[in-house]
PDB file of C-alpha atoms in Angstrom:
ATOM      1  CA  UNK A  24     -15.241  99.591  59.441  1.00 41.00           C
ATOM      2  CA  UNK A  25     -17.907  96.962  59.458  1.00 38.00           C
ATOM      3  CA  UNK A  26     -17.149  93.412  58.333  1.00 38.00           C
ATOM      4  CA  UNK A  27     -19.616  93.726  55.468  1.00 35.00           C
ATOM      5  CA  UNK A  28     -17.952  96.916  54.175  1.00 30.00           C
ATOM      6  CA  UNK A  29     -14.466  95.347  54.431  1.00 31.00           C
ATOM      7  CA  UNK A  30     -15.654  92.326  52.465  1.00 31.00           C
ATOM      8  CA  UNK A  31     -17.223  94.564  49.821  1.00 31.00           C
ATOM      9  CA  UNK A  32     -14.016  96.601  49.598  1.00 29.00           C
ATOM     10  CA  UNK A  33     -11.906  93.455  49.093  1.00 29.00           C
ATOM     11  CA  UNK A  34     -14.270  92.119  46.430  1.00 31.00           C
ATOM     12  CA  UNK A  35     -14.262  95.450  44.583  1.00 31.00           C
ATOM     13  CA  UNK A  36     -10.465  95.636  44.730  1.00 32.00           C
ATOM     14  CA  UNK A  37      -9.824  92.099  43.485  1.00 33.00           C
ATOM     15  CA  UNK A  38     -12.579  92.135  40.871  1.00 35.00           C
ATOM     16  CA  UNK A  39     -10.576  94.669  38.881  1.00 38.00           C
ATOM     17  CA  UNK A  40      -7.146  93.185  39.556  1.00 40.00           C
ATOM     18  CA  UNK A  41      -5.383  91.718  36.581  1.00 43.00           C
ATOM     19  CA  UNK A  42      -7.641  92.755  33.733  1.00 45.00           C
ATOM     20  CA  UNK A  43      -6.366  95.141  31.081  1.00 49.00           C
ATOM     21  CA  UNK A  44      -9.011  97.858  31.086  1.00 52.00           C
ATOM     22  CA  UNK A  45      -9.356 101.090  29.155  1.00 58.00           C
ATOM     23  CA  UNK A  46      -8.260 103.116  32.201  1.00 71.00           C
ATOM     24  CA  UNK A  47      -5.109 101.096  32.904  1.00 84.00           C
ATOM     25  CA  UNK A  48      -1.742 102.855  32.636  1.00 93.00           C
ATOM     26  CA  UNK A  49       0.143 102.088  29.432  1.00 93.00           C
ATOM     27  CA  UNK A  50       3.752 101.105  28.827  1.00 92.00           C
ATOM     28  CA  UNK A  51       5.147 102.895  25.759  1.00 89.00           C
ATOM     29  CA  UNK A  52       7.909 100.992  23.983  1.00 83.00           C
ATOM     30  CA  UNK A  53      11.225 102.826  23.589  1.00 75.00           C
ATOM     31  CA  UNK A  54      10.816 103.122  19.830  1.00 70.00           C
ATOM     32  CA  UNK A  55       7.673 105.179  20.415  1.00 74.00           C
ATOM     33  CA  UNK A  56       5.483 103.357  17.884  1.00 75.00           C
ATOM     34  CA  UNK A  57       3.213 101.490  20.293  1.00 84.00           C
ATOM     35  CA  UNK A  58       2.098 100.821  23.851  1.00 90.00           C
ATOM     36  CA  UNK A  59       0.325  98.143  25.899  1.00 94.00           C
ATOM     37  CA  UNK A  60      -1.987  98.396  28.896  1.00 96.00           C
ATOM     38  CA  UNK A  61      -0.472  97.394  32.232  1.00 97.00           C
ATOM     39  CA  UNK A  62      -3.187  95.954  34.505  1.00 96.00           C
ATOM     40  CA  UNK A  63      -3.319  96.512  38.246  1.00 95.00           C
ATOM     41  CA  UNK A  64      -0.865  94.199  39.999  1.00 96.00           C
ATOM     42  CA  UNK A  65       1.425  93.833  36.958  1.00 97.00           C
ATOM     43  CA  UNK A  66       4.774  95.583  36.546  1.00 96.00           C
ATOM     44  CA  UNK A  67       6.951  95.875  33.446  1.00 96.00           C
ATOM     45  CA  UNK A  68      10.644  95.223  34.065  1.00 95.00           C
ATOM     46  CA  UNK A  69      13.674  95.274  31.788  1.00 91.00           C
ATOM     47  CA  UNK A  70      15.048  91.742  31.247  1.00 87.00           C
ATOM     48  CA  UNK A  71      18.269  92.623  29.450  1.00 83.00           C
ATOM     49  CA  UNK A  72      20.228  95.598  28.186  1.00 74.00           C
ATOM     50  CA  UNK A  73      20.053  95.740  24.408  1.00 79.00           C
ATOM     51  CA  UNK A  74      21.178  98.236  21.745  1.00 78.00           C
ATOM     52  CA  UNK A  75      19.096 101.431  21.421  1.00 74.00           C
ATOM     53  CA  UNK A  76      15.522 100.974  20.132  1.00 72.00           C
ATOM     54  CA  UNK A  77      15.554  97.285  21.164  1.00 83.00           C
ATOM     55  CA  UNK A  78      13.866  96.110  24.350  1.00 89.00           C
ATOM     56  CA  UNK A  79      13.588  92.807  26.182  1.00 92.00           C
ATOM     57  CA  UNK A  80      10.979  93.144  28.910  1.00 95.00           C
ATOM     58  CA  UNK A  81       8.954  91.007  31.262  1.00 97.00           C
ATOM     59  CA  UNK A  82       5.529  91.553  32.754  1.00 97.00           C
ATOM     60  CA  UNK A  83       5.593  90.361  36.370  1.00 97.00           C
ATOM     61  CA  UNK A  84       2.659  89.554  38.620  1.00 97.00           C
ATOM     62  CA  UNK A  85       3.030  88.231  42.163  1.00 96.00           C
ATOM     63  CA  UNK A  86       6.762  87.709  41.573  1.00 96.00           C
ATOM     64  CA  UNK A  87       6.237  85.530  38.461  1.00 96.00           C
ATOM     65  CA  UNK A  88       6.914  86.427  34.840  1.00 97.00           C
ATOM     66  CA  UNK A  89       3.614  86.105  33.021  1.00 97.00           C
ATOM     67  CA  UNK A  90       4.695  87.656  29.711  1.00 98.00           C
ATOM     68  CA  UNK A  91       7.949  88.298  27.881  1.00 96.00           C
ATOM     69  CA  UNK A  92       8.154  91.100  25.323  1.00 95.00           C
ATOM     70  CA  UNK A  93      10.870  91.734  22.734  1.00 92.00           C
ATOM     71  CA  UNK A  94      10.766  94.841  20.549  1.00 88.00           C
ATOM     72  CA  UNK A  95      13.405  95.041  17.850  1.00 85.00           C
ATOM     73  CA  UNK A  96      14.489  93.724  14.468  1.00 82.00           C
ATOM     74  CA  UNK A  97      15.927  90.340  15.401  1.00 79.00           C
ATOM     75  CA  UNK A  98      13.438  88.094  17.238  1.00 80.00           C
ATOM     76  CA  UNK A  99      14.582  84.533  17.912  1.00 81.00           C
ATOM     77  CA  UNK A 100      11.670  82.699  16.294  1.00 85.00           C
ATOM     78  CA  UNK A 101      13.354  79.903  14.299  1.00 84.00           C
ATOM     79  CA  UNK A 102      11.772  77.268  16.564  1.00 84.00           C
ATOM     80  CA  UNK A 103       8.294  78.445  15.498  1.00 86.00           C
ATOM     81  CA  UNK A 104       8.826  77.820  11.770  1.00 83.00           C
ATOM     82  CA  UNK A 105       7.260  74.331  11.802  1.00 85.00           C
ATOM     83  CA  UNK A 106       4.299  75.174  14.029  1.00 87.00           C
ATOM     84  CA  UNK A 107       0.864  76.138  12.705  1.00 88.00           C
ATOM     85  CA  UNK A 108       0.134  79.838  13.071  1.00 92.00           C
ATOM     86  CA  UNK A 109      -3.019  81.906  13.265  1.00 94.00           C
ATOM     87  CA  UNK A 110      -3.022  85.172  11.319  1.00 96.00           C
ATOM     88  CA  UNK A 111      -4.655  88.088  13.083  1.00 94.00           C
ATOM     89  CA  UNK A 112      -4.577  91.851  13.441  1.00 94.00           C
ATOM     90  CA  UNK A 113      -3.439  93.329  16.737  1.00 93.00           C
ATOM     91  CA  UNK A 114      -3.281  97.073  17.261  1.00 88.00           C
ATOM     92  CA  UNK A 115      -3.803  97.608  13.547  1.00 86.00           C
ATOM     93  CA  UNK A 116      -0.773  95.497  12.619  1.00 88.00           C
ATOM     94  CA  UNK A 117      -0.411  92.070  11.041  1.00 91.00           C
ATOM     95  CA  UNK A 118       0.403  89.331  13.561  1.00 94.00           C
ATOM     96  CA  UNK A 119       1.065  85.596  13.704  1.00 94.00           C
ATOM     97  CA  UNK A 120       0.175  83.669  16.861  1.00 95.00           C
ATOM     98  CA  UNK A 121       1.545  80.257  17.768  1.00 94.00           C
ATOM     99  CA  UNK A 122       0.463  78.014  20.628  1.00 87.00           C
ATOM    100  CA  UNK A 123       3.354  75.589  21.228  1.00 82.00           C
ATOM    101  CA  UNK A 124       2.584  72.649  23.483  1.00 77.00           C
ATOM    102  CA  UNK A 125       3.620  73.100  27.101  1.00 79.00           C
ATOM    103  CA  UNK A 126       3.112  70.394  29.708  1.00 82.00           C
ATOM    104  CA  UNK A 127       3.618  72.901  32.540  1.00 83.00           C
ATOM    105  CA  UNK A 128       0.850  75.349  31.676  1.00 85.00           C
ATOM    106  CA  UNK A 129      -0.399  77.577  28.880  1.00 90.00           C
ATOM    107  CA  UNK A 130       1.878  78.963  26.171  1.00 93.00           C
ATOM    108  CA  UNK A 131       1.659  81.534  23.390  1.00 94.00           C
ATOM    109  CA  UNK A 132       4.006  83.333  21.046  1.00 94.00           C
ATOM    110  CA  UNK A 133       2.760  86.259  18.991  1.00 95.00           C
ATOM    111  CA  UNK A 134       4.822  88.131  16.426  1.00 93.00           C
ATOM    112  CA  UNK A 135       3.476  91.589  15.524  1.00 93.00           C
ATOM    113  CA  UNK A 136       5.051  93.163  12.431  1.00 87.00           C
ATOM    114  CA  UNK A 137       5.574  96.936  12.312  1.00 76.00           C
ATOM    115  CA  UNK A 138       6.388  98.656   9.062  1.00 64.00           C
ATOM    116  CA  UNK A 139       5.848 102.329   9.937  1.00 58.00           C
ATOM    117  CA  UNK A 140       9.449 103.499   9.849  1.00 59.00           C
ATOM    118  CA  UNK A 141      11.358 100.222   9.712  1.00 54.00           C
ATOM    119  CA  UNK A 142      12.833 100.123  13.215  1.00 59.00           C
ATOM    120  CA  UNK A 143      12.015  98.117  15.154  1.00 62.00           C
ATOM    121  CA  UNK A 144      10.140  95.864  12.802  1.00 80.00           C
ATOM    122  CA  UNK A 145       8.767  93.350  15.338  1.00 88.00           C
ATOM    123  CA  UNK A 146       7.209  93.073  18.761  1.00 91.00           C
ATOM    124  CA  UNK A 147       7.383  89.465  19.972  1.00 93.00           C
ATOM    125  CA  UNK A 148       5.102  88.581  22.896  1.00 96.00           C
ATOM    126  CA  UNK A 149       5.686  85.210  24.568  1.00 95.00           C
ATOM    127  CA  UNK A 150       4.732  83.176  27.602  1.00 96.00           C
ATOM    128  CA  UNK A 151       4.948  79.551  28.691  1.00 94.00           C
ATOM    129  CA  UNK A 152       4.184  77.555  31.794  1.00 93.00           C
ATOM    130  CA  UNK A 153       1.630  80.067  33.045  1.00 95.00           C
ATOM    131  CA  UNK A 154      -1.722  79.369  34.679  1.00 94.00           C
ATOM    132  CA  UNK A 155      -5.017  79.982  32.889  1.00 94.00           C
ATOM    133  CA  UNK A 156      -5.494  83.153  34.931  1.00 96.00           C
ATOM    134  CA  UNK A 157      -2.002  84.445  34.084  1.00 96.00           C
ATOM    135  CA  UNK A 158      -2.512  83.590  30.405  1.00 96.00           C
ATOM    136  CA  UNK A 159      -5.783  85.544  30.422  1.00 96.00           C
ATOM    137  CA  UNK A 160      -4.039  88.615  31.839  1.00 97.00           C
ATOM    138  CA  UNK A 161      -1.136  88.287  29.370  1.00 97.00           C
ATOM    139  CA  UNK A 162      -3.555  87.817  26.454  1.00 97.00           C
ATOM    140  CA  UNK A 163      -5.405  90.993  27.408  1.00 97.00           C
ATOM    141  CA  UNK A 164      -2.102  92.868  27.531  1.00 97.00           C
ATOM    142  CA  UNK A 165      -1.196  91.600  24.048  1.00 97.00           C
ATOM    143  CA  UNK A 166      -4.626  92.496  22.700  1.00 96.00           C
ATOM    144  CA  UNK A 167      -4.317  95.992  24.217  1.00 96.00           C
ATOM    145  CA  UNK A 168      -1.432  96.841  21.863  1.00 94.00           C
ATOM    146  CA  UNK A 169      -2.013 100.241  20.287  1.00 90.00           C
ATOM    147  CA  UNK A 170      -0.030 102.074  17.689  1.00 80.00           C
ATOM    148  CA  UNK A 171       1.098 105.610  18.496  1.00 72.00           C
ATOM    149  CA  UNK A 172      -1.356 106.985  15.933  1.00 61.00           C
ATOM    150  CA  UNK A 173      -4.283 105.042  17.491  1.00 53.00           C
ATOM    151  CA  UNK A 174      -3.310 106.248  20.983  1.00 49.00           C
ATOM    152  CA  UNK A 175      -3.166 109.862  19.763  1.00 47.00           C
ATOM    153  CA  UNK A 176      -6.570 109.547  18.058  1.00 44.00           C
ATOM    154  CA  UNK A 177      -8.184 108.488  21.361  1.00 49.00           C
ATOM    155  CA  UNK A 178      -7.003 111.605  23.245  1.00 47.00           C
TER     156      UNK A 178
END
């Protein structure tokens, strides 16, 4: 291969790395209500064993956790009560996003409320101490959240 072609190949490969795109594979949560896109170079790993229909996961890129994800009925969010929140809609569901201060990098906590069948009732996305690039990838994953009904409608 020529040097020019190798350089082009590397640029093409890395240009798409880390962005949640429409063609990315999706991780479907155990409860079956929703999924998120998993960008190239990111893996989803189980962080802890929880009761059925509850999940504690981490999105890992280059050996670092860039996003934590809890799906269940009992998120630990008491520390967020005094922080200002932004209301938004993610994946067709009501969400609150908090940006706690973090001297070691970017941080975000987003609580998405599900009310389809009552269990689980929440998906809690969180990250802290991540770089701007990692936060951008995590944010795109959060924003890629789709309900099962939205995913089915796209097929």
